[in-house]
């Protein structure tokens, strides 16, 4: 247009075409003047809201928002016609401290509407430093439109486990199963790919024993398993407990590369074990209050385990 007119064009006001006769759009027309839409020539892009990562593999806690500016620094409301707006595309660039396996995931191209290109679900797959996100427009322009974020640091994903199946009660020396999965410790979501860093995850089960003689029996069976890289699950299918008691299990999770953040323990709900012919008593219930002449602070942090110890001691004695 600038070439045809022989002048420098910085903006244009455009009115859409008249709709076809007989259409609903034609019937809705009035005699009032239709205001044109102003289109300015973009000169630059601006990261108005900088992205803020949560941690690797999780959506940014603050998503980036991009605006286009004209030569005078004014915000441009429209890039492209409203029926086909231009898009702003985000790409990941690595720095000196970045993980070479890292990728930018989520919706990486969004339309520019009403003066904004708003991203909603971007995330970086691997922890590291010196990441930057570059933003460009989908159309070629006289002046290349490119802007990048401030350098980003992405922290390691915090991991915990969640129980998928566990019995409330079991029978002595009869095998039962436990199944668990790895989860994001912040979002609570199951990890979609537990091998995202090339790690093999395993878990061992044992009894928590802060007090001597805490249980009236012992744990046996298959007490060590590996998490499936395909499903993300770990399944113990042959756990046995030898005597009637309440047992507190402890799960020790670790990886084959000895990553400190991924070496931790988790305690599921306790399991009550009974004789095969046991029946829960019915009828009158009585409460007993026991007072100890001792320093409570000595067991304060282990109060729930002390309750199990005391319950097992009383059940075995009476």
mmCIF file of N, CA, C and O in Angstrom, residues 43-114:
data_model
loop_
_atom_site.group_PDB
_atom_site.id
_atom_site.type_symbol
_atom_site.label_atom_id
_atom_site.label_comp_id
_atom_site.label_asym_id
_atom_site.label_seq_id
_atom_site.Cartn_x
_atom_site.Cartn_y
_atom_site.Cartn_z
ATOM 1 N N UNK A 43 5.845 -2.367 15.200
ATOM 2 C CA UNK A 43 7.279 -2.094 15.175
ATOM 3 C C UNK A 43 8.054 -2.960 16.146
ATOM 4 O O UNK A 43 9.249 -3.207 15.944
ATOM 5 N N UNK A 44 7.378 -3.448 17.189
ATOM 6 C CA UNK A 44 8.076 -4.260 18.197
ATOM 7 C C UNK A 44 7.068 -5.047 19.014
ATOM 8 O O UNK A 44 5.866 -4.788 18.977
ATOM 9 N N UNK A 45 7.592 -6.018 19.756
ATOM 10 C CA UNK A 45 6.812 -6.771 20.724
ATOM 11 C C UNK A 45 7.343 -6.475 22.120
ATOM 12 O O UNK A 45 8.516 -6.148 22.299
ATOM 13 N N UNK A 46 6.465 -6.637 23.113
ATOM 14 C CA UNK A 46 6.853 -6.409 24.499
ATOM 15 C C UNK A 46 6.315 -7.539 25.382
ATOM 16 O O UNK A 46 5.156 -7.937 25.239
ATOM 17 N N UNK A 47 7.193 -8.043 26.259
ATOM 18 C CA UNK A 47 6.731 -9.008 27.266
ATOM 19 C C UNK A 47 6.181 -8.185 28.428
ATOM 20 O O UNK A 47 6.923 -7.734 29.296
ATOM 21 N N UNK A 48 4.875 -8.005 28.440
ATOM 22 C CA UNK A 48 4.246 -7.166 29.458
ATOM 23 C C UNK A 48 4.182 -7.889 30.801
ATOM 24 O O UNK A 48 4.354 -7.276 31.861
ATOM 25 N N UNK A 49 3.920 -9.193 30.762
ATOM 26 C CA UNK A 49 3.936 -10.016 31.981
ATOM 27 C C UNK A 49 4.970 -11.118 31.790
ATOM 28 O O UNK A 49 4.831 -11.961 30.903
ATOM 29 N N UNK A 50 6.017 -11.082 32.590
ATOM 30 C CA UNK A 50 7.084 -12.071 32.472
ATOM 31 C C UNK A 50 6.632 -13.432 33.019
ATOM 32 O O UNK A 50 5.912 -13.497 34.023
ATOM 33 N N UNK A 51 7.057 -14.521 32.384
ATOM 34 C CA UNK A 51 6.706 -15.851 32.902
ATOM 35 C C UNK A 51 7.448 -16.154 34.191
ATOM 36 O O UNK A 51 8.561 -15.673 34.404
ATOM 37 N N UNK A 52 6.816 -16.944 35.039
ATOM 38 C CA UNK A 52 7.443 -17.378 36.291
ATOM 39 C C UNK A 52 7.225 -18.879 36.447
ATOM 40 O O UNK A 52 6.110 -19.321 36.719
ATOM 41 N N UNK A 53 8.286 -19.685 36.278
ATOM 42 C CA UNK A 53 8.114 -21.146 36.388
ATOM 43 C C UNK A 53 7.751 -21.562 37.803
ATOM 44 O O UNK A 53 8.121 -20.917 38.784
ATOM 45 N N UNK A 54 6.994 -22.661 37.882
ATOM 46 C CA UNK A 54 6.707 -23.287 39.177
ATOM 47 C C UNK A 54 7.821 -24.281 39.501
ATOM 48 O O UNK A 54 8.563 -24.098 40.455
ATOM 49 N N UNK A 55 7.965 -25.319 38.708
ATOM 50 C CA UNK A 55 9.097 -26.237 38.724
ATOM 51 C C UNK A 55 8.997 -27.060 37.444
ATOM 52 O O UNK A 55 8.031 -26.940 36.693
ATOM 53 N N UNK A 56 10.004 -27.873 37.180
ATOM 54 C CA UNK A 56 10.028 -28.619 35.929
ATOM 55 C C UNK A 56 8.776 -29.487 35.778
ATOM 56 O O UNK A 56 8.278 -30.082 36.732
ATOM 57 N N UNK A 57 8.250 -29.515 34.548
ATOM 58 C CA UNK A 57 7.103 -30.359 34.262
ATOM 59 C C UNK A 57 5.785 -29.857 34.791
ATOM 60 O O UNK A 57 4.784 -30.568 34.719
ATOM 61 N N UNK A 58 5.733 -28.630 35.314
ATOM 62 C CA UNK A 58 4.480 -28.047 35.813
ATOM 63 C C UNK A 58 4.229 -26.726 35.105
ATOM 64 O O UNK A 58 5.169 -25.998 34.756
ATOM 65 N N UNK A 59 2.955 -26.411 34.862
ATOM 66 C CA UNK A 59 2.613 -25.143 34.225
ATOM 67 C C UNK A 59 3.200 -23.975 35.017
ATOM 68 O O UNK A 59 3.227 -23.992 36.255
ATOM 69 N N UNK A 60 3.673 -22.958 34.296
ATOM 70 C CA UNK A 60 4.198 -21.766 34.957
ATOM 71 C C UNK A 60 3.152 -21.214 35.929
ATOM 72 O O UNK A 60 1.955 -21.175 35.631
ATOM 73 N N UNK A 61 3.607 -20.758 37.086
ATOM 74 C CA UNK A 61 2.688 -20.142 38.041
ATOM 75 C C UNK A 61 2.204 -18.792 37.527
ATOM 76 O O UNK A 61 1.091 -18.360 37.845
ATOM 77 N N UNK A 62 3.028 -18.107 36.743
ATOM 78 C CA UNK A 62 2.623 -16.884 36.036
ATOM 79 C C UNK A 62 2.937 -17.093 34.559
ATOM 80 O O UNK A 62 4.088 -17.365 34.197
ATOM 81 N N UNK A 63 1.916 -16.995 33.714
ATOM 82 C CA UNK A 63 2.065 -17.217 32.281
ATOM 83 C C UNK A 63 2.391 -15.899 31.579
ATOM 84 O O UNK A 63 1.929 -14.830 31.992
ATOM 85 N N UNK A 64 3.190 -15.947 30.498
ATOM 86 C CA UNK A 64 3.578 -14.708 29.811
ATOM 87 C C UNK A 64 2.416 -14.079 29.041
ATOM 88 O O UNK A 64 1.538 -14.778 28.531
ATOM 89 N N UNK A 65 2.448 -12.753 28.960
ATOM 90 C CA UNK A 65 1.491 -11.978 28.177
ATOM 91 C C UNK A 65 2.282 -11.006 27.299
ATOM 92 O O UNK A 65 3.138 -10.274 27.803
ATOM 93 N N UNK A 66 1.969 -11.015 26.006
ATOM 94 C CA UNK A 66 2.742 -10.263 25.019
ATOM 95 C C UNK A 66 1.859 -9.197 24.384
ATOM 96 O O UNK A 66 0.672 -9.431 24.122
ATOM 97 N N UNK A 67 2.443 -8.007 24.123
ATOM 98 C CA UNK A 67 1.753 -6.942 23.415
ATOM 99 C C UNK A 67 2.618 -6.432 22.262
ATOM 100 O O UNK A 67 3.853 -6.453 22.343
ATOM 101 N N UNK A 68 1.946 -5.980 21.194
ATOM 102 C CA UNK A 68 2.624 -5.388 20.043
ATOM 103 C C UNK A 68 2.533 -3.872 20.126
ATOM 104 O O UNK A 68 1.509 -3.318 20.553
ATOM 105 N N UNK A 69 3.592 -3.196 19.717
ATOM 106 C CA UNK A 69 3.669 -1.736 19.785
ATOM 107 C C UNK A 69 3.947 -1.157 18.408
ATOM 108 O O UNK A 69 4.611 -1.787 17.572
ATOM 109 N N UNK A 70 3.450 0.081 18.182
ATOM 110 C CA UNK A 70 3.782 0.770 16.932
ATOM 111 C C UNK A 70 5.080 1.541 17.119
ATOM 112 O O UNK A 70 5.755 1.432 18.159
ATOM 113 N N UNK A 71 5.457 2.343 16.117
ATOM 114 C CA UNK A 71 6.739 3.056 16.157
ATOM 115 C C UNK A 71 6.809 4.077 17.279
ATOM 116 O O UNK A 71 7.891 4.459 17.717
ATOM 117 N N UNK A 72 5.641 4.522 17.772
ATOM 118 C CA UNK A 72 5.611 5.514 18.845
ATOM 119 C C UNK A 72 5.426 4.867 20.221
ATOM 120 O O UNK A 72 5.266 5.570 21.222
ATOM 121 N N UNK A 73 5.432 3.533 20.249
ATOM 122 C CA UNK A 73 5.302 2.844 21.525
ATOM 123 C C UNK A 73 3.881 2.638 21.994
ATOM 124 O O UNK A 73 3.663 2.235 23.137
ATOM 125 N N UNK A 74 2.916 2.903 21.129
ATOM 126 C CA UNK A 74 1.516 2.699 21.485
ATOM 127 C C UNK A 74 1.139 1.230 21.287
ATOM 128 O O UNK A 74 1.608 0.565 20.355
ATOM 129 N N UNK A 75 0.267 0.745 22.149
ATOM 130 C CA UNK A 75 -0.186 -0.639 22.046
ATOM 131 C C UNK A 75 -1.091 -0.806 20.834
ATOM 132 O O UNK A 75 -2.014 -0.013 20.620
ATOM 133 N N UNK A 76 -0.838 -1.821 20.049
ATOM 134 C CA UNK A 76 -1.653 -2.124 18.871
ATOM 135 C C UNK A 76 -2.749 -3.097 19.282
ATOM 136 O O UNK A 76 -2.477 -4.139 19.887
ATOM 137 N N UNK A 77 -3.981 -2.750 18.954
ATOM 138 C CA UNK A 77 -5.117 -3.574 19.368
ATOM 139 C C UNK A 77 -5.306 -4.783 18.468
ATOM 140 O O UNK A 77 -5.650 -5.873 18.947
ATOM 141 N N UNK A 78 -5.072 -4.613 17.155
ATOM 142 C CA UNK A 78 -5.343 -5.687 16.203
ATOM 143 C C UNK A 78 -4.100 -6.013 15.386
ATOM 144 O O UNK A 78 -3.422 -5.106 14.871
ATOM 145 N N UNK A 79 -3.811 -7.284 15.281
ATOM 146 C CA UNK A 79 -2.832 -7.799 14.323
ATOM 147 C C UNK A 79 -3.571 -8.803 13.447
ATOM 148 O O UNK A 79 -3.925 -9.890 13.905
ATOM 149 N N UNK A 80 -3.815 -8.420 12.192
ATOM 150 C CA UNK A 80 -4.628 -9.263 11.332
ATOM 151 C C UNK A 80 -6.110 -9.009 11.562
ATOM 152 O O UNK A 80 -6.518 -8.392 12.560
ATOM 153 N N UNK A 81 -6.942 -9.477 10.619
ATOM 154 C CA UNK A 81 -8.386 -9.287 10.735
ATOM 155 C C UNK A 81 -8.925 -10.119 11.894
ATOM 156 O O UNK A 81 -8.375 -11.172 12.235
ATOM 157 N N UNK A 82 -10.030 -9.641 12.484
ATOM 158 C CA UNK A 82 -10.589 -10.318 13.651
ATOM 159 C C UNK A 82 -11.013 -11.751 13.349
ATOM 160 O O UNK A 82 -11.069 -12.598 14.251
ATOM 161 N N UNK A 83 -11.294 -12.049 12.091
ATOM 162 C CA UNK A 83 -11.658 -13.424 11.736
ATOM 163 C C UNK A 83 -10.442 -14.320 11.572
ATOM 164 O O UNK A 83 -10.561 -15.547 11.551
ATOM 165 N N UNK A 84 -9.275 -13.720 11.437
ATOM 166 C CA UNK A 84 -8.043 -14.487 11.269
ATOM 167 C C UNK A 84 -6.872 -13.736 11.899
ATOM 168 O O UNK A 84 -5.976 -13.240 11.196
ATOM 169 N N UNK A 85 -6.871 -13.619 13.227
ATOM 170 C CA UNK A 85 -5.812 -12.844 13.894
ATOM 171 C C UNK A 85 -4.449 -13.507 13.747
ATOM 172 O O UNK A 85 -4.352 -14.727 13.638
ATOM 173 N N UNK A 86 -3.417 -12.676 13.740
ATOM 174 C CA UNK A 86 -2.062 -13.206 13.751
ATOM 175 C C UNK A 86 -1.838 -13.948 15.064
ATOM 176 O O UNK A 86 -2.512 -13.698 16.067
ATOM 177 N N UNK A 87 -0.862 -14.850 15.043
ATOM 178 C CA UNK A 87 -0.516 -15.584 16.248
ATOM 179 C C UNK A 87 0.878 -15.205 16.721
ATOM 180 O O UNK A 87 1.752 -14.858 15.918
ATOM 181 N N UNK A 88 1.074 -15.272 18.037
ATOM 182 C CA UNK A 88 2.391 -15.104 18.641
ATOM 183 C C UNK A 88 2.864 -16.487 19.072
ATOM 184 O O UNK A 88 2.129 -17.220 19.738
ATOM 185 N N UNK A 89 4.079 -16.836 18.671
ATOM 186 C CA UNK A 89 4.619 -18.175 18.935
ATOM 187 C C UNK A 89 5.785 -18.095 19.914
ATOM 188 O O UNK A 89 6.655 -17.218 19.798
ATOM 189 N N UNK A 90 5.798 -19.003 20.880
ATOM 190 C CA UNK A 90 6.858 -19.070 21.886
ATOM 191 C C UNK A 90 7.780 -20.249 21.590
ATOM 192 O O UNK A 90 7.311 -21.346 21.282
ATOM 193 N N UNK A 91 9.083 -20.032 21.674
ATOM 194 C CA UNK A 91 10.076 -21.095 21.514
ATOM 195 C C UNK A 91 11.089 -21.005 22.649
ATOM 196 O O UNK A 91 11.363 -19.923 23.176
ATOM 197 N N UNK A 92 11.632 -22.155 23.035
ATOM 198 C CA UNK A 92 12.579 -22.213 24.151
ATOM 199 C C UNK A 92 14.005 -22.147 23.631
ATOM 200 O O UNK A 92 14.371 -22.838 22.682
ATOM 201 N N UNK A 93 14.815 -21.319 24.280
ATOM 202 C CA UNK A 93 16.242 -21.223 23.954
ATOM 203 C C UNK A 93 17.052 -21.561 25.202
ATOM 204 O O UNK A 93 16.749 -21.091 26.305
ATOM 205 N N UNK A 94 18.067 -22.387 25.018
ATOM 206 C CA UNK A 94 18.871 -22.881 26.133
ATOM 207 C C UNK A 94 20.080 -21.985 26.386
ATOM 208 O O UNK A 94 20.622 -21.385 25.466
ATOM 209 N N UNK A 95 20.486 -21.941 27.653
ATOM 210 C CA UNK A 95 21.669 -21.193 28.033
ATOM 211 C C UNK A 95 22.726 -22.101 28.625
ATOM 212 O O UNK A 95 22.632 -23.336 28.548
ATOM 213 N N UNK A 96 23.728 -21.497 29.271
ATOM 214 C CA UNK A 96 24.870 -22.259 29.781
ATOM 215 C C UNK A 96 24.458 -23.274 30.848
ATOM 216 O O UNK A 96 25.032 -24.353 30.938
ATOM 217 N N UNK A 97 23.469 -22.936 31.652
ATOM 218 C CA UNK A 97 23.078 -23.836 32.732
ATOM 219 C C UNK A 97 21.833 -24.651 32.454
ATOM 220 O O UNK A 97 21.248 -25.230 33.371
ATOM 221 N N UNK A 98 21.425 -24.702 31.180
ATOM 222 C CA UNK A 98 20.185 -25.396 30.827
ATOM 223 C C UNK A 98 20.418 -26.890 30.615
ATOM 224 O O UNK A 98 21.531 -27.331 30.317
ATOM 225 N N UNK A 99 19.367 -27.657 30.754
ATOM 226 C CA UNK A 99 19.389 -29.087 30.469
ATOM 227 C C UNK A 99 19.118 -29.270 28.978
ATOM 228 O O UNK A 99 18.110 -28.781 28.457
ATOM 229 N N UNK A 100 20.007 -29.979 28.301
ATOM 230 C CA UNK A 100 19.884 -30.145 26.850
ATOM 231 C C UNK A 100 18.624 -30.912 26.461
ATOM 232 O O UNK A 100 18.193 -30.845 25.296
ATOM 233 N N UNK A 101 18.028 -31.643 27.395
ATOM 234 C CA UNK A 101 16.816 -32.408 27.097
ATOM 235 C C UNK A 101 15.551 -31.558 27.239
ATOM 236 O O UNK A 101 14.448 -32.026 26.910
ATOM 237 N N UNK A 102 15.683 -30.335 27.711
ATOM 238 C CA UNK A 102 14.516 -29.520 28.033
ATOM 239 C C UNK A 102 13.732 -29.134 26.784
ATOM 240 O O UNK A 102 14.293 -28.850 25.720
ATOM 241 N N UNK A 103 12.409 -29.130 26.931
ATOM 242 C CA UNK A 103 11.497 -28.690 25.878
ATOM 243 C C UNK A 103 10.445 -27.761 26.483
ATOM 244 O O UNK A 103 10.167 -27.820 27.683
ATOM 245 N N UNK A 104 9.890 -26.924 25.629
ATOM 246 C CA UNK A 104 8.781 -26.069 26.030
ATOM 247 C C UNK A 104 7.492 -26.773 25.630
ATOM 248 O O UNK A 104 7.283 -27.092 24.458
ATOM 249 N N UNK A 105 6.629 -27.035 26.604
ATOM 250 C CA UNK A 105 5.371 -27.722 26.326
ATOM 251 C C UNK A 105 4.189 -26.832 26.655
ATOM 252 O O UNK A 105 4.309 -25.845 27.373
ATOM 253 N N UNK A 106 3.034 -27.239 26.127
ATOM 254 C CA UNK A 106 1.819 -26.452 26.287
ATOM 255 C C UNK A 106 1.387 -25.884 24.955
ATOM 256 O O UNK A 106 1.859 -26.306 23.885
ATOM 257 N N UNK A 107 0.500 -24.914 24.985
ATOM 258 C CA UNK A 107 0.038 -24.232 23.762
ATOM 259 C C UNK A 107 1.039 -23.144 23.437
ATOM 260 O O UNK A 107 1.047 -22.090 24.073
ATOM 261 N N UNK A 108 1.896 -23.395 22.457
ATOM 262 C CA UNK A 108 3.018 -22.490 22.175
ATOM 263 C C UNK A 108 2.675 -21.402 21.163
ATOM 264 O O UNK A 108 3.500 -20.515 20.926
ATOM 265 N N UNK A 109 1.502 -21.450 20.536
ATOM 266 C CA UNK A 109 1.052 -20.388 19.626
ATOM 267 C C UNK A 109 -0.345 -19.957 20.040
ATOM 268 O O UNK A 109 -1.252 -20.797 20.151
ATOM 269 N N UNK A 110 -0.525 -18.659 20.283
ATOM 270 C CA UNK A 110 -1.829 -18.132 20.696
ATOM 271 C C UNK A 110 -2.181 -16.919 19.845
ATOM 272 O O UNK A 110 -1.297 -16.195 19.376
ATOM 273 N N UNK A 111 -3.483 -16.657 19.602
ATOM 274 C CA UNK A 111 -3.883 -15.506 18.783
ATOM 275 C C UNK A 111 -3.672 -14.186 19.510
ATOM 276 O O UNK A 111 -3.748 -14.115 20.743
ATOM 277 N N UNK A 112 -3.426 -13.147 18.734
ATOM 278 C CA UNK A 112 -3.302 -11.794 19.272
ATOM 279 C C UNK A 112 -4.674 -11.141 19.168
ATOM 280 O O UNK A 112 -5.156 -10.837 18.070
ATOM 281 N N UNK A 113 -5.325 -10.928 20.314
ATOM 282 C CA UNK A 113 -6.697 -10.444 20.339
ATOM 283 C C UNK A 113 -6.804 -9.278 21.313
ATOM 284 O O UNK A 113 -6.348 -9.375 22.465
ATOM 285 N N UNK A 114 -7.418 -8.179 20.843
ATOM 286 C CA UNK A 114 -7.671 -7.008 21.691
ATOM 287 C C UNK A 114 -6.413 -6.516 22.404
ATOM 288 O O UNK A 114 -6.439 -6.145 23.581
#
